[in-house]
Amino acid sequence: MRPGALSVPAVEIRGVEKRYGALLALRDLSFELDQASFTLAAGPNGAGKSTLLRILATLTRPTRGEVRLFGKNAFGREAAELRGRIGYLGAEPGLYGELTVLENLLFAAELRGVGRERIEWLLSELRIESVAEQRVRTLSLGYRKRAGLARALLGAPDLLLLDEPWTGLDAEAASGLTRFLSRRLEAGTTLVLASHAPRDPGDLFGGVLSLDAGRLQSLDASRATPAERP
Amino acid sequence: MSGARVAWAVLRKDLLLDLRSRDRAGHMGVFAFLVVALLSITLPESPEAAGAWVPALLWILLLLTSILGLARSFAAESEAGAVATLAGVACDRGWVFLGKAGANLIALLALQLWVAVLAAVFLDVRWEAAGWRAAAVGALGALGLASVGTLLAALSVSVRAREFLLPVLLFPLVLPVLVICARLTAESLGGDPTPGLWWGVLGLYDWVFVLIGYFVFDHVLED
Amino acid sequence: MTGGEVYLAAAYAIVGLVLLGYAIFVERRIRALRRSRESSREGGRAG
Amino acid sequence: MVSLFVGGAVLAVSGWLVWLSRGREHRGHSVAGLLALAALLLWAWMVAFHAPVERAQGLVQKIFYVHVPCVIPAYLGFGLTALAGIGFLRSRNESWDRLAAASAEVGVVFCSLILATGPIWAKPVWGHWWVWDLRLTSTLVLWFIYLAYLLLRGFAFGSDTARTFTAVYGIVGTAAIPFVYFAVDLARGDTLHPSNPAREGLPAAMSETLGAGMVAFVLVFGFLTARRLAAARLESDLLEASERSPVG
């Protein structure tokens, strides 16, 4: 667990709005998420889940409103330092098709100043050593997803943002992913996942933040920090 | 997180992609070859008549060919959905710009070498007379095209009709590189001398646009 | 007098017409926008 | 002395437009309109009666008093666009983006007028329409930069990235202008343009008339940009209003 006050919420959103021309993707969103909490952003397609995740990953700037991560302004001077603590996996795994899994991870590792042993550990942890030397273009969606997850986890992020991580995974891979994520949770990582078909990943469920048409419908944030979970 | 490592990683990754998927290099090489061949056929026979025009034509050819390379320079990112990977670096995103511009610079230098060979063969340009001066002008010009070109390529990657838009955005801004480099190249080949001031203006141009690219790229990678 | 007056008149006419034309274009656009804002406001209340 | 007036007008108009773009309400339009009109009338009177007929070129030389005054608003327009671009990137406040759009649109109108009146003057005096000389050619390149800017704004319309990208291009475009001027000077050093219409070199009556023209055109630029700004504000209010109302 990174040193740093556990009391500071991992995510603070106040009055966030995101407009794409006439389309209002997010409307006046405000909520807080504790550190080491798990939140599933649920809602139909187009509800604004992906946009919210991209804003939390500081990839997209909100049209209005304030975003604070770990007590710091996500679009202020500490943005670069904050980015080092965020892992993001979008709908696209974000890997270069012509490069092999290993080459992709080596490149992403260098962007984060991370050593090779971290890559080896992730390859084994996500059971993708067998495809490490293959070009990403040739891999199935399941393998590409896990390779993308490895890329997102390279910098041992404190905040892990995953967009539809379960889609395209078979049952065995999905439960493997679920076990892996719960271990990350226990290690103190704050998780925010987006899914349009909320599957029940077993004991992982903490809070559910449901969105519809860009508006926050409800936030059942049962503050399930690692200690209390059954 | 040192930015230089990030820039170096981005540059190496781009070169690795260029070597592996070779289509960018192929497109530029074939296009340049075709145009030089056309030039050698259509230009008037007498060398001294053509001589005055050749440097300007070569630089215009370099500009047109570089458009092919620049338009592709963010294609790998957008196809792979990897813009987020670049945007998520833990340092100032300007370093990503420097890495990308560096890779484009190397591609343009390689293109210049190829065009120089073609010019020597088809347009019997005697580069040995020019020597280091022609190379220096080429390098400064390539840096100018690479810095402005990379920034505008990043701008237009997510915009409609970018094949049309990139040249329209780029050409007015790189006119100074074109004009100055054509004159300095002509001078190095024995043409009429130009004041040394123009080397300074070319260098200043490169410096200004590398700086602007660095400071502005933070916003460009945000969508 | 040389034929210069034609060019002189042409130059001043073009500048005058273009600037006037643009000014009218902007005013008309403002008026149109105001009208649609009024109608959308009524629409809003009625909706 | 005259350039003092012109400089003052430029600063006043720029300051007013920036202040205007920041505020909600739109005041001072009618005052600016009247001022511009008065300046235009004074300038027109001076062109007709105050400025002497130049011996060499005759009456056609008076195109000078409409051609040159367009230059300042053309360059001022893009300068404001770049300034507004920097403002937008720093604060992400849409009012900067509206100022950038308004000053670019009005600026390109004046830039086009330079390119229109230039040849009309060159034809009778130097015998051909297009004159590849320093000022006219650099203005032509500025016009291409304007065109590229407005096309980018059009093609990327709507999304947030559009505003960011146009702001960036406004900055890069303005940074290139001095280099364009140098480069064209190198390529086309021989300038047919009157050596340098430095107002000091001109007889008093001529330079006063030119000065009046410059002030008048800067005020016209200010008035037109302010009105265009008001239209832009109405547009964005409308855009926002359309979302608020219960859409399906």
XYZ file of C-alpha atoms in Angstrom, chain C residues 1-12 14-16 18-19 22-23 25-27 29-31 33-34 36-38 40 44 47, chain D residues 43 47 59-60 62-63 65-66 70 105-106 109-110 113 116-117 120 123-124 129 217 220 223-224 227-228 230-231 234-235 237-238 241:
66
model
C -8.074 62.279 -66.606
C -6.543 58.848 -67.045
C -8.621 55.672 -66.805
C -7.547 55.484 -63.168
C -10.921 56.507 -61.793
C -12.435 53.140 -62.774
C -9.895 51.279 -60.678
C -10.198 53.765 -57.837
C -13.963 53.439 -57.758
C -13.706 49.641 -58.002
C -11.325 49.441 -55.028
C -13.467 51.611 -52.750
C -15.341 46.444 -53.127
C -14.151 47.440 -49.666
C -17.397 49.226 -48.888
C -17.736 43.639 -48.497
C -17.605 45.336 -45.095
C -20.424 41.247 -43.671
C -21.984 43.626 -41.124
C -24.650 39.081 -42.441
C -23.714 39.269 -38.762
C -26.745 41.349 -37.777
C -27.437 36.026 -37.867
C -27.891 37.679 -34.458
C -31.556 38.355 -35.196
C -30.397 33.383 -33.226
C -32.477 35.651 -30.979
C -34.783 30.755 -32.242
C -33.785 31.405 -28.621
C -37.203 32.966 -27.976
C -36.909 27.451 -27.726
C -39.144 24.930 -22.963
C -42.759 21.219 -22.819
C -11.316 59.405 -43.338
C -9.250 61.057 -48.857
C -5.954 59.777 -58.873
C -5.507 55.982 -58.803
C -5.695 57.102 -53.675
C -6.344 53.351 -53.562
C -5.722 54.947 -48.493
C -7.979 51.907 -48.575
C -6.700 46.894 -44.178
C -13.494 35.523 -39.173
C -13.370 39.324 -39.259
C -12.399 39.534 -44.321
C -9.849 42.357 -44.086
C -9.688 42.953 -48.964
C -8.480 42.333 -53.623
C -7.385 45.974 -53.593
C -6.642 46.663 -58.530
C -2.884 46.822 -62.717
C -3.123 50.492 -63.753
C -2.658 42.101 -61.782
C -10.470 50.451 -40.032
C -14.543 48.927 -37.819
C -17.197 46.793 -34.030
C -17.601 43.857 -36.415
C -21.036 41.862 -33.097
C -19.677 38.516 -34.296
C -22.398 38.467 -29.628
C -23.607 36.042 -32.299
C -26.025 33.416 -28.642
C -25.017 30.258 -30.513
C -26.335 29.690 -25.216
C -28.674 28.072 -27.738
C -30.360 25.451 -23.930
